[in-house]
Short mmCIF file of C-alpha atoms and ligand atoms in Angstrom, two decimals:
data_model
loop_
_atom_site.label_atom_id
_atom_site.label_comp_id
_atom_site.label_asym_id
_atom_site.label_seq_id
_atom_site.Cartn_x
_atom_site.Cartn_y
_atom_site.Cartn_z
CA UNK A 596 105.92 167.89 56.86
CA UNK A 597 103.84 169.12 59.73
CA UNK A 598 104.91 172.14 61.68
CA UNK A 599 104.69 171.94 65.47
CA UNK A 600 103.03 174.92 67.05
CA UNK A 601 103.13 176.25 70.58
CA UNK A 602 99.67 176.12 72.07
CA UNK A 603 97.87 178.36 74.49
CA UNK A 604 95.16 176.48 76.29
CA UNK A 605 92.43 177.87 78.52
CA UNK A 606 90.68 175.77 81.12
CA UNK A 607 87.62 177.21 82.82
CA UNK A 608 87.25 175.92 86.38
CA UNK A 609 89.76 174.65 88.94
CA UNK A 610 87.61 171.92 90.37
CA UNK A 611 88.13 168.18 90.08
CA UNK A 612 87.96 168.13 86.24
CA UNK A 613 89.99 171.29 85.66
CA UNK A 614 92.81 169.99 87.85
CA UNK A 615 92.65 166.65 86.07
CA UNK A 616 93.02 168.39 82.70
CA UNK A 617 95.95 170.41 84.01
CA UNK A 618 97.77 167.24 85.08
CA UNK A 619 97.15 165.62 81.68
CA UNK A 620 98.58 168.67 79.93
CA UNK A 621 101.62 168.65 82.16
CA UNK A 622 102.13 164.95 81.51
CA UNK A 623 102.16 165.77 77.77
CA UNK A 624 104.80 168.42 78.39
CA UNK A 625 102.43 171.35 77.85
CA UNK A 626 102.63 174.04 80.48
CA UNK A 627 101.28 176.93 78.43
CA UNK A 628 97.85 176.63 79.96
CA UNK A 629 95.81 178.96 82.12
CA UNK A 630 93.01 177.99 84.46
CA UNK A 631 90.37 180.62 85.05
CA UNK A 632 88.73 180.24 88.45
CA UNK A 633 85.99 182.50 89.72
CA UNK A 634 86.61 181.68 93.39
CA UNK A 635 89.78 182.05 95.42
CA UNK A 636 90.53 178.36 95.93
CA UNK A 637 90.52 175.11 93.95
CA UNK A 638 88.04 172.30 94.58
CA UNK A 639 84.78 173.38 92.91
CA UNK A 640 81.86 171.59 94.46
CA UNK A 641 83.98 170.38 97.37
CA UNK A 642 85.03 173.93 98.11
CA UNK A 643 81.48 175.30 97.92
CA UNK A 644 79.70 172.54 99.84
CA UNK A 645 80.60 172.50 103.52
CA UNK A 646 77.29 171.51 105.10
CA UNK A 647 77.29 169.30 108.22
CA UNK A 648 77.49 165.62 107.28
CA UNK A 649 78.94 166.22 103.80
CA UNK A 650 80.27 162.90 102.52
CA UNK A 651 80.82 161.48 99.07
CA UNK A 652 78.83 158.35 98.29
CA UNK A 653 81.51 156.86 96.04
CA UNK A 654 84.11 154.71 97.82
CA UNK A 655 87.12 156.87 98.57
CA UNK A 656 89.61 154.51 96.86
CA UNK A 657 87.70 155.09 93.62
CA UNK A 658 87.07 158.76 94.32
CA UNK A 659 90.73 159.50 93.65
CA UNK A 660 92.64 160.22 90.47
CA UNK A 661 94.20 157.05 89.05
CA UNK A 662 97.48 159.01 88.87
CA UNK A 663 97.34 160.14 92.48
CA UNK A 664 96.30 157.38 94.88
CA UNK A 665 95.63 158.49 98.43
CA UNK A 666 96.42 156.02 101.22
CA UNK A 667 95.15 158.44 103.87
CA UNK A 668 91.40 158.39 103.37
CA UNK A 669 89.89 158.06 106.82
CA UNK A 670 86.71 156.26 105.72
CA UNK A 671 85.27 153.99 103.08
CA UNK A 672 83.18 157.00 101.97
CA UNK A 673 85.29 160.12 102.12
CA UNK A 674 84.12 163.13 104.16
CA UNK A 675 83.85 166.38 102.17
CA UNK A 676 86.69 168.27 103.93
CA UNK A 677 89.11 165.40 103.20
CA UNK A 678 88.21 165.47 99.53
CA UNK A 679 88.79 169.21 99.42
CA UNK A 680 92.14 168.75 101.16
CA UNK A 681 93.04 166.10 98.55
CA UNK A 682 92.36 168.46 95.64
CA UNK A 683 94.32 171.24 97.30
CA UNK A 684 97.19 168.83 97.77
CA UNK A 685 97.12 167.78 94.10
CA UNK A 686 97.18 171.45 93.05
CA UNK A 687 100.20 172.05 95.30
CA UNK A 688 102.14 168.88 94.51
CA UNK A 689 101.74 169.30 90.76
CA UNK A 690 102.54 173.02 90.90
CA UNK A 691 99.25 173.86 89.21
CA UNK A 692 98.52 176.97 91.28
CA UNK A 693 100.83 179.33 89.32
CA UNK A 694 98.66 178.55 86.27
CA UNK A 695 95.42 179.52 88.01
CA UNK A 696 93.94 182.98 87.82
CA UNK A 697 91.85 183.05 90.95
CA UNK A 698 88.97 185.47 91.34
CA UNK A 699 88.64 185.66 87.56
CA UNK A 700 85.22 185.16 86.06
CA UNK A 701 85.09 184.42 82.35
CA UNK A 702 81.93 186.05 81.07
CA UNK A 703 82.16 185.05 77.43
CA UNK A 704 84.15 182.84 75.10
CA UNK A 705 84.01 183.60 71.38
CA UNK A 706 85.54 181.60 68.51
CA UNK A 707 86.87 183.98 65.92
CA UNK A 708 89.51 183.64 63.28
CA UNK A 709 90.61 180.22 64.50
CA UNK A 710 91.04 181.20 68.13
CA UNK A 711 88.99 181.32 71.32
CA UNK A 712 88.66 184.83 72.74
CA UNK A 713 87.88 184.89 76.45
CA UNK A 714 86.49 187.96 78.14
CA UNK A 715 87.18 188.65 81.81
CA UNK A 716 87.11 191.86 83.84
CA UNK A 717 90.74 192.27 82.74
CA UNK A 718 89.87 192.38 79.03
CA UNK A 719 90.07 189.90 76.15
CA UNK A 720 92.68 187.22 75.61
CA UNK A 721 92.93 184.54 72.94
CA UNK A 722 93.71 180.81 73.14
CA UNK A 723 94.07 177.94 70.69
CA UNK A 724 91.99 175.46 72.64
CA UNK A 725 89.24 175.91 75.19
CA UNK A 726 88.43 173.34 77.85
CA UNK A 727 85.34 173.86 79.98
CA UNK A 728 85.51 172.20 83.38
CA UNK A 729 82.72 174.04 85.12
CA UNK A 730 81.23 171.11 87.02
CA UNK A 731 77.77 169.60 87.04
CA UNK A 732 75.92 170.79 90.14
CA UNK A 733 77.22 174.29 90.59
CA UNK A 734 74.31 176.72 90.30
CA UNK A 735 72.10 176.48 93.42
CA UNK A 736 68.37 176.13 92.86
CA UNK A 737 66.22 178.04 95.33
CA UNK A 738 62.62 176.98 95.89
CA UNK A 739 59.87 179.15 94.50
CA UNK A 740 57.80 179.59 97.62
CA UNK A 741 55.79 182.70 98.32
CA UNK A 742 57.14 184.81 101.16
CA UNK A 743 60.60 183.20 100.97
CA UNK A 744 62.38 186.51 101.42
CA UNK A 745 60.24 187.52 104.41
CA UNK A 746 61.70 184.93 106.81
CA UNK A 747 63.18 186.83 109.76
CA UNK A 748 65.99 184.43 110.67
CA UNK A 749 69.04 183.38 108.69
CA UNK A 750 68.32 181.33 105.58
CA UNK A 751 70.72 179.85 103.04
CA UNK A 752 71.19 177.19 100.40
CA UNK A 753 72.94 174.00 101.50
CA UNK A 754 75.90 174.82 99.24
CA UNK A 755 76.33 178.24 100.87
CA UNK A 756 76.42 177.13 104.52
CA UNK A 757 76.92 179.96 106.99
CA UNK A 758 79.22 178.55 109.67
CA UNK A 759 78.93 181.66 111.81
CA UNK A 760 75.55 180.41 113.01
CA UNK A 761 75.47 178.09 116.01
CA UNK A 762 73.22 175.10 115.51
CA UNK A 763 72.49 173.26 118.80
CA UNK A 764 70.19 176.00 120.14
CA UNK A 765 68.22 176.43 116.91
CA UNK A 766 64.91 175.28 115.54
CA UNK A 767 65.99 174.42 112.03
CA UNK A 768 63.74 174.00 109.01
CA UNK A 769 65.25 171.90 106.23
CA UNK A 770 63.56 171.94 102.83
CA UNK A 771 64.49 169.02 100.59
CA UNK A 772 65.29 165.35 101.07
CA UNK A 773 67.71 164.56 98.26
CA UNK A 774 71.24 163.31 98.98
CA UNK A 775 72.08 166.63 100.63
CA UNK A 776 68.97 166.90 102.82
CA UNK A 777 69.39 163.29 103.94
CA UNK A 778 73.02 163.82 104.91
CA UNK A 779 72.20 166.99 106.83
CA UNK A 780 69.36 165.22 108.63
CA UNK A 781 71.58 162.26 109.47
CA UNK A 782 74.13 164.63 111.00
CA UNK A 783 71.87 167.11 112.78
CA UNK A 784 69.00 164.87 113.93
CA UNK A 785 69.01 164.85 117.73
CA UNK A 786 71.86 167.37 117.88
CA UNK A 787 69.80 170.56 117.59
CA UNK A 788 66.84 171.97 119.49
CA UNK A 789 64.41 171.05 116.71
CA UNK A 790 64.85 169.80 113.16
CA UNK A 791 61.82 170.04 110.92
CA UNK A 792 62.36 168.26 107.62
CA UNK A 793 60.00 169.39 104.86
CA UNK A 794 59.72 166.43 102.51
CA UNK A 795 57.94 166.90 99.19
CA UNK A 796 58.78 163.47 97.82
CA UNK A 797 60.00 160.50 99.85
CA UNK A 798 63.27 159.03 98.61
CA UNK A 799 64.76 155.57 98.78
CA UNK A 800 67.79 155.25 101.02
CA UNK A 801 70.29 152.46 100.50
CA UNK A 802 72.15 151.50 103.67
CA UNK A 803 75.88 152.06 103.40
CA UNK A 804 77.81 151.85 106.65
CA UNK A 805 80.77 154.17 106.46
CA UNK A 806 83.63 152.05 107.78
CA UNK A 807 86.72 153.74 109.16
CA UNK A 808 90.20 152.84 107.93
CA UNK A 809 92.37 152.17 110.98
CA UNK A 810 95.74 153.94 111.32
CA UNK A 811 97.36 150.54 110.73
CA UNK A 812 95.50 150.04 107.45
CA UNK A 813 96.40 153.54 106.32
CA UNK A 814 100.05 152.97 107.19
CA UNK A 815 100.04 149.70 105.26
CA UNK A 816 98.43 151.35 102.22
CA UNK A 817 101.06 154.08 102.34
CA UNK A 818 103.90 151.60 102.76
CA UNK A 819 102.75 149.27 99.96
CA UNK A 820 101.24 151.29 97.11
CA UNK A 821 100.28 148.07 95.30
CA UNK A 822 97.75 147.43 98.07
CA UNK A 823 96.20 150.83 97.49
CA UNK A 824 96.17 150.16 93.76
CA UNK A 825 94.38 146.88 94.37
CA UNK A 826 91.81 148.81 96.43
CA UNK A 827 91.33 151.27 93.56
CA UNK A 828 90.83 148.40 91.13
CA UNK A 829 88.46 146.53 93.44
CA UNK A 830 86.23 149.51 94.22
CA UNK A 831 86.35 150.57 90.57
CA UNK A 832 85.19 147.14 89.49
CA UNK A 833 82.51 147.04 92.20
CA UNK A 834 81.18 150.51 91.32
CA UNK A 835 81.06 149.76 87.61
CA UNK A 836 79.65 146.25 88.00
CA UNK A 837 76.97 147.15 90.54
CA UNK A 838 76.11 150.83 90.33
CA UNK A 839 77.26 151.11 86.72
CA UNK A 840 74.67 148.57 85.63
CA UNK A 841 71.74 148.75 88.07
CA UNK A 842 70.11 151.91 86.71
CA UNK A 843 70.62 151.24 83.01
CA UNK A 844 69.09 147.81 82.55
CA UNK A 845 67.06 145.22 84.45
CA UNK A 846 69.15 142.62 86.22
CA UNK A 847 70.22 141.32 89.59
CA UNK A 848 72.08 144.54 90.45
CA UNK A 849 68.84 146.50 90.13
CA UNK A 850 66.91 143.96 92.17
CA UNK A 851 69.57 143.86 94.86
CA UNK A 852 69.68 147.64 95.36
CA UNK A 853 65.88 147.77 95.36
CA UNK A 854 65.63 145.01 97.98
CA UNK A 855 68.26 146.69 100.17
CA UNK A 856 66.32 149.94 100.07
CA UNK A 857 62.98 148.33 100.92
CA UNK A 858 64.41 146.23 103.76
CA UNK A 859 66.37 149.17 105.09
CA UNK A 860 63.17 151.15 105.48
CA UNK A 861 61.17 148.25 106.87
CA UNK A 862 63.75 147.21 109.45
CA UNK A 863 64.90 150.68 110.45
CA UNK A 864 61.58 152.47 110.91
CA UNK A 865 59.22 150.61 113.24
CA UNK A 866 56.60 153.31 113.56
CA UNK A 867 54.07 152.56 110.81
CA UNK A 868 52.90 156.11 110.48
CA UNK A 869 56.42 157.44 110.01
CA UNK A 870 57.28 154.55 107.70
CA UNK A 871 54.30 155.38 105.51
CA UNK A 872 55.51 158.97 105.29
CA UNK A 873 59.00 157.85 104.30
CA UNK A 874 57.88 155.28 101.73
CA UNK A 875 58.52 156.51 98.18
CA UNK A 876 56.02 155.91 95.40
CA UNK A 877 58.63 155.55 92.70
CA UNK A 878 61.13 152.77 92.12
CA UNK A 879 64.49 152.76 93.87
CA UNK A 880 67.08 154.49 91.65
CA UNK A 881 64.53 156.34 89.51
CA UNK A 882 65.81 159.41 91.30
CA UNK A 883 69.49 159.51 92.23
CA UNK A 884 69.83 156.71 94.79
CA UNK A 885 70.75 157.97 98.23
CA UNK A 886 73.38 156.09 100.15
CA UNK A 887 73.33 156.84 103.85
CA UNK A 888 74.20 154.97 107.00
CA UNK A 889 72.06 156.49 109.69
CA UNK A 890 69.38 158.70 108.16
CA UNK A 891 66.49 156.59 109.48
CA UNK A 892 68.03 156.47 112.95
CA UNK A 893 68.39 160.26 113.02
CA UNK A 894 64.92 160.89 111.74
CA UNK A 895 63.48 158.98 114.70
CA UNK A 896 65.38 160.95 117.31
CA UNK A 897 63.53 163.31 119.65
CA UNK A 898 63.20 166.78 118.21
CA UNK A 899 63.08 165.61 114.59
CA UNK A 900 59.85 165.99 112.66
CA UNK A 901 59.19 164.96 109.06
CA UNK A 902 56.51 167.17 107.55
CA UNK A 903 54.86 165.92 104.39
CA UNK A 904 52.12 168.55 104.07
CA UNK A 905 53.09 170.81 101.24
CA UNK A 906 54.55 174.21 101.99
CA UNK A 907 52.00 176.95 101.46
CA UNK A 908 54.15 179.96 102.18
CA UNK A 909 56.93 181.32 104.33
CA UNK A 910 56.43 184.13 106.80
CA UNK A 911 58.80 185.92 109.20
CA UNK A 912 58.34 183.34 111.98
CA UNK A 913 58.65 180.21 109.87
CA UNK A 914 57.00 177.93 107.33
CA UNK A 915 53.24 177.57 106.95
CA UNK A 916 52.06 174.28 105.49
CA UNK A 917 48.88 173.61 103.54
CA UNK A 918 47.08 172.41 106.71
CA UNK A 919 47.44 175.98 108.02
CA UNK A 920 50.05 175.07 110.61
CA UNK A 921 52.90 177.47 111.31
CA UNK A 922 56.23 175.72 111.94
CA UNK A 923 58.19 178.26 113.95
CA UNK A 924 61.87 178.31 113.04
CA UNK A 925 65.13 180.11 113.82
CA UNK A 926 67.03 178.96 110.74
CA UNK A 927 65.96 177.83 107.29
CA UNK A 928 68.11 175.66 105.01
CA UNK A 929 67.28 175.07 101.36
CA UNK A 930 68.60 171.65 100.36
CA UNK A 931 66.71 172.07 97.13
CA UNK A 932 69.38 171.04 94.66
CA UNK A 933 70.99 172.63 91.65
CA UNK A 934 70.32 173.67 88.09
CA UNK A 935 71.75 170.57 86.46
CA UNK A 936 71.26 171.95 82.97
CA UNK A 937 73.39 175.05 83.45
CA UNK A 938 76.62 173.36 82.31
CA UNK A 939 78.94 176.24 81.40
CA UNK A 940 76.22 178.87 81.71
CA UNK A 941 75.82 181.76 82.54
CA UNK A 942 79.10 181.96 80.58
CA UNK A 943 78.19 182.97 77.01
CA UNK A 944 79.88 180.70 74.46
CA UNK A 945 79.86 181.79 70.82
CA UNK A 946 81.02 179.38 68.15
CA UNK A 947 81.63 179.70 64.42
CA UNK A 948 79.47 182.17 62.52
CA UNK A 949 78.17 183.73 65.75
CA UNK A 950 76.22 180.65 66.81
CA UNK A 951 75.73 180.73 70.57
CA UNK A 952 75.67 177.63 72.74
CA UNK A 953 72.19 178.66 73.89
CA UNK A 954 71.05 178.61 70.27
CA UNK A 955 72.80 175.33 69.55
CA UNK A 956 71.11 173.89 72.62
CA UNK A 957 67.66 175.34 72.03
CA UNK A 958 66.23 171.80 72.08
CA UNK A 959 68.32 170.82 75.10
CA UNK A 960 72.04 170.31 75.74
CA UNK A 961 73.53 167.94 73.16
CA UNK A 962 77.13 167.02 72.51
CA UNK A 963 79.15 164.46 70.62
CA UNK A 964 80.13 161.81 73.19
CA UNK A 965 79.65 164.49 75.88
CA UNK A 966 82.86 166.31 74.98
CA UNK A 967 82.46 168.28 71.76
CA UNK A 968 79.77 170.33 70.04
CA UNK A 969 79.26 170.91 66.29
CA UNK A 970 80.09 174.48 65.29
CA UNK A 971 82.43 174.96 68.27
CA UNK A 972 85.89 173.93 67.02
CA UNK A 973 88.68 173.18 69.48
CA UNK A 974 86.26 173.31 72.39
CA UNK A 975 86.23 170.31 74.70
CA UNK A 976 83.86 169.89 77.61
CA UNK A 977 84.50 167.89 80.71
CA UNK A 978 81.26 166.61 82.29
CA UNK A 979 79.28 167.81 79.30
CA UNK A 980 75.75 166.63 78.45
CA UNK A 981 75.03 162.90 78.88
CA UNK A 982 78.20 162.14 80.79
CA UNK A 983 77.71 158.95 82.84
CA UNK A 984 77.20 160.85 86.07
CA UNK A 985 74.22 158.67 86.99
CA UNK A 986 76.20 155.43 87.13
CA UNK A 987 79.90 156.12 87.49
CA UNK A 988 82.35 157.94 89.75
CA UNK A 989 82.99 161.41 88.33
CA UNK A 990 86.77 161.19 88.59
CA UNK A 991 87.30 158.40 86.02
CA UNK A 992 84.81 160.16 83.76
CA UNK A 993 86.92 163.31 83.89
CA UNK A 994 90.08 161.31 83.23
CA UNK A 995 88.62 159.60 80.16
CA UNK A 996 87.24 162.85 78.77
CA UNK A 997 90.49 164.70 79.44
CA UNK A 998 92.44 161.92 77.67
CA UNK A 999 90.15 162.31 74.69
CA UNK A 1000 90.70 166.07 74.62
CA UNK A 1001 94.45 165.41 74.93
CA UNK A 1002 94.41 163.31 71.75
CA UNK A 1003 93.07 166.29 69.82
CA UNK A 1004 95.36 168.73 71.57
CA UNK A 1005 98.35 166.63 70.53
CA UNK A 1006 97.14 166.64 66.92
CA UNK A 1007 96.80 170.40 67.02
CA UNK A 1008 100.18 170.86 68.68
CA UNK A 1009 101.85 168.58 66.14
CA UNK A 1010 100.35 170.61 63.30
CA UNK A 1011 98.29 167.74 61.86
CA UNK A 1012 95.07 169.51 62.69
CA UNK A 1013 94.29 173.20 62.87
CA UNK A 1014 90.74 172.92 64.11
CA UNK A 1015 88.26 170.13 64.75
CA UNK A 1016 84.61 169.95 65.69
CA UNK A 1017 82.18 167.03 65.43
CA UNK A 1018 79.78 166.96 62.50
CA UNK A 1019 76.09 167.65 62.97
CA UNK A 1020 75.26 164.25 61.51
CA UNK A 1021 77.51 162.28 63.87
CA UNK A 1022 76.28 164.25 66.87
CA UNK A 1023 72.66 163.71 65.90
CA UNK A 1024 73.19 159.99 65.35
CA UNK A 1025 74.93 159.64 68.69
CA UNK A 1026 72.12 161.41 70.52
CA UNK A 1027 69.49 159.35 68.66
CA UNK A 1028 71.25 156.13 69.73
CA UNK A 1029 71.14 157.30 73.32
CA UNK A 1030 67.46 158.12 73.04
CA UNK A 1031 66.77 154.59 71.81
CA UNK A 1032 68.52 153.14 74.86
CA UNK A 1033 66.71 155.31 77.43
CA UNK A 1034 63.57 153.13 77.86
CA UNK A 1035 65.78 150.40 79.39
CA UNK A 1036 66.86 152.72 82.14
CA UNK A 1037 65.20 153.11 85.48
CA UNK A 1038 65.37 156.91 85.21
CA UNK A 1039 62.31 156.98 82.93
CA UNK A 1040 60.01 155.03 85.21
CA UNK A 1041 57.92 157.97 86.30
CA UNK A 1042 59.65 160.11 88.88
CA UNK A 1043 60.74 163.70 88.77
CA UNK A 1044 64.44 164.31 89.17
CA UNK A 1045 67.28 166.60 88.22
CA UNK A 1046 68.37 163.89 85.79
CA UNK A 1047 65.53 164.73 83.40
CA UNK A 1048 65.91 167.26 80.62
CA UNK A 1049 63.32 169.52 79.04
CA UNK A 1050 62.07 166.68 76.83
CA UNK A 1051 61.49 164.45 79.87
CA UNK A 1052 64.43 162.20 78.98
CA UNK A 1053 67.43 161.79 81.25
CA UNK A 1054 70.49 163.83 80.37
CA UNK A 1055 72.55 160.83 81.34
CA UNK A 1056 74.52 158.11 79.66
CA UNK A 1057 72.28 155.07 79.13
CA UNK A 1058 75.08 152.53 78.84
CA UNK A 1059 77.81 151.07 81.03
CA UNK A 1060 80.84 153.06 82.25
CA UNK A 1061 83.02 150.69 80.18
CA UNK A 1062 81.16 151.76 77.04
CA UNK A 1063 81.83 155.39 77.89
CA UNK A 1064 85.53 154.61 78.01
CA UNK A 1065 85.29 152.66 74.72
CA UNK A 1066 83.55 155.56 73.01
CA UNK A 1067 86.39 157.84 74.00
CA UNK A 1068 89.04 155.34 72.99
CA UNK A 1069 91.80 156.71 70.82
CA UNK A 1070 92.22 157.46 68.02
CA UNK A 1071 88.72 158.87 67.67
CA UNK A 1072 86.46 158.13 64.71
CA UNK A 1073 87.78 160.83 62.44
CA UNK A 1074 84.89 160.59 59.99
CA UNK A 1075 82.69 162.04 62.73
CA UNK A 1076 84.66 165.30 62.69
CA UNK A 1077 85.01 168.34 60.50
CA UNK A 1078 88.77 168.66 60.49
CA UNK A 1079 90.66 171.66 59.17
CA UNK A 1080 94.31 171.18 58.31
CA UNK A 1081 96.97 173.75 57.50
O1 N01 B 1581 69.44 167.97 95.37
P1 N01 B 1581 68.22 167.10 94.77
P2 N01 B 1581 70.59 167.51 96.39
N1 N01 B 1581 59.57 172.58 97.97
O2 N01 B 1581 67.82 167.84 93.53
C1 N01 B 1581 63.29 169.22 97.14
C2 N01 B 1581 74.81 164.97 94.45
N2 N01 B 1581 75.16 164.86 95.85
O3 N01 B 1581 71.43 168.71 96.65
O4 N01 B 1581 62.06 165.31 95.09
C3 N01 B 1581 59.90 171.46 98.62
O5 N01 B 1581 68.56 165.67 94.65
C4 N01 B 1581 63.19 168.08 96.17
O6 N01 B 1581 61.90 167.50 96.24
P3 N01 B 1581 61.34 166.61 94.98
C5 N01 B 1581 73.95 163.79 94.06
O7 N01 B 1581 74.22 163.44 92.73
C6 N01 B 1581 75.94 163.84 96.19
O8 N01 B 1581 70.05 166.78 97.52
O9 N01 B 1581 61.72 167.37 93.73
N3 N01 B 1581 60.91 170.67 98.30
C7 N01 B 1581 64.31 167.18 96.70
O10 N01 B 1581 63.90 166.47 97.82
C8 N01 B 1581 72.58 164.36 94.21
O11 N01 B 1581 71.60 163.68 93.48
C9 N01 B 1581 76.24 163.66 97.50
O12 N01 B 1581 59.90 166.53 95.21
C10 N01 B 1581 61.63 171.03 97.23
C11 N01 B 1581 65.36 168.20 97.11
O13 N01 B 1581 64.68 169.42 97.30
C12 N01 B 1581 72.80 165.77 93.75
O14 N01 B 1581 74.05 166.14 94.29
C13 N01 B 1581 75.79 164.53 98.46
C14 N01 B 1581 61.37 172.18 96.49
C15 N01 B 1581 66.41 168.41 96.05
O15 N01 B 1581 67.09 167.22 95.87
C16 N01 B 1581 71.76 166.77 94.20
O16 N01 B 1581 71.42 166.49 95.55
C17 N01 B 1581 75.01 165.56 98.09
C18 N01 B 1581 60.26 172.98 96.90
N4 N01 B 1581 59.93 174.08 96.23
C19 N01 B 1581 74.69 165.72 96.77
N5 N01 B 1581 62.26 172.27 95.49
C20 N01 B 1581 77.04 162.51 97.85
O17 N01 B 1581 78.05 162.22 97.28
C21 N01 B 1581 63.07 171.19 95.60
N6 N01 B 1581 62.69 170.44 96.65
C22 N01 B 1581 76.49 161.72 98.92
#
């Protein structure tokens, strides 16, 4: 007979994935969980990013938890503040806040004697299961440019926007033209005294008009939840069928996105000189594809300048490019991306026998089906290495991974399992299989992007979103795990 045991569960991070995990635990009747959150509010990336123009490029119906439809999205693509409000609402409605320790930074997590010991400023505390939900793009990456710190005006990373600074009267320098830089340009172009966009690599932009949901539509979606559900299913299917497939294998989806990008540029930018500047050398979708409605329109507005000469250095008055020209600026914004390989770090995670995650990942972050790591029992990662973040909405990914963790948590609670971690062999095989599938993907066609790991291969999932769900189907393949029983 198995003996049920009360479980103490720690979740690190109160962003989209951490909240999702909390709801899953509650649904299973487990409320002995604690969420450790460094900041003073939920929301993760949607709390930190508040730059002008912030919008998610996944349709709002599908950028919602399946268990919490939202009839009130204002647009097809949800604006950042609405997404943040949605997560706050979920935390309130589900009474998750009392479980969150805000302003609490976990500095290390150590597996010892069958338990996870977490260290915070308040001391050490132990838990049966550890869930990391620390997000993907969390640690800002600042450019390494000489003289960066000498700039006399305000300067900040796009994810640390300083709203005390007025914008219309400023000459703004924007470094970076990824999804963030493009959205900021689309919003600020023509609205400020001068916008100088420093572009190192041109990027493909797929046109995506952001349609507004009328009050009538919203009322109807609220009145008839089945309609909203149908919208979730439709946009889910569309995202998986189009964006889920285009980057991972040749086919009509890839050709269609590529054609849309090329025609968008050709039809939107008439000036040949500017068009040449904005024409990427790599294939559409090699880097993360940018979806934006009016970037090209904004970039052609008076007062907007795209500079493609490389940046030589920064001085107190502005940016000096390699042609010797000084671009005088009042404000400098670094839209230079994030350290995508940080995962849980700088948190120090120590598994069995003193093995650190840094040591386990010396050759690059590797996990079993993204969620578990050999030598780290009862640790489950949400959005771990090779999650399908390059071809799927992050919310269903979190739900599938949280469900998988829940299967193990139930086994542990029911006393069937004391501790479980994937085997080295199964993890190696899984990662080898992924490696074999990478050449089919567009991500390896010769561009530089945050998708690529140290070995030059994408740290992404090379198969369809449906396969990700299948791989996490329950019950798991038990032979792939080292399982300790009572
Ligand atoms: O960051 P990025 P991001 N000098 O890494 C340039 C998600 N997201 O914040 O291409 C000059 O993509 C760099 O140039 P290059 C989405 O998944 C989603 O824009 O390396 N330039 C590049 O142009 C996205 O992919 C949404 O040559 C320098 C830019 O900075 C991810 O977040 C919105 C430089 C960095 O682009 C990251 O997007 C926003 C230097 N020293 C973000 N260093 C939506 O949902 C870097 N760059 C819509």
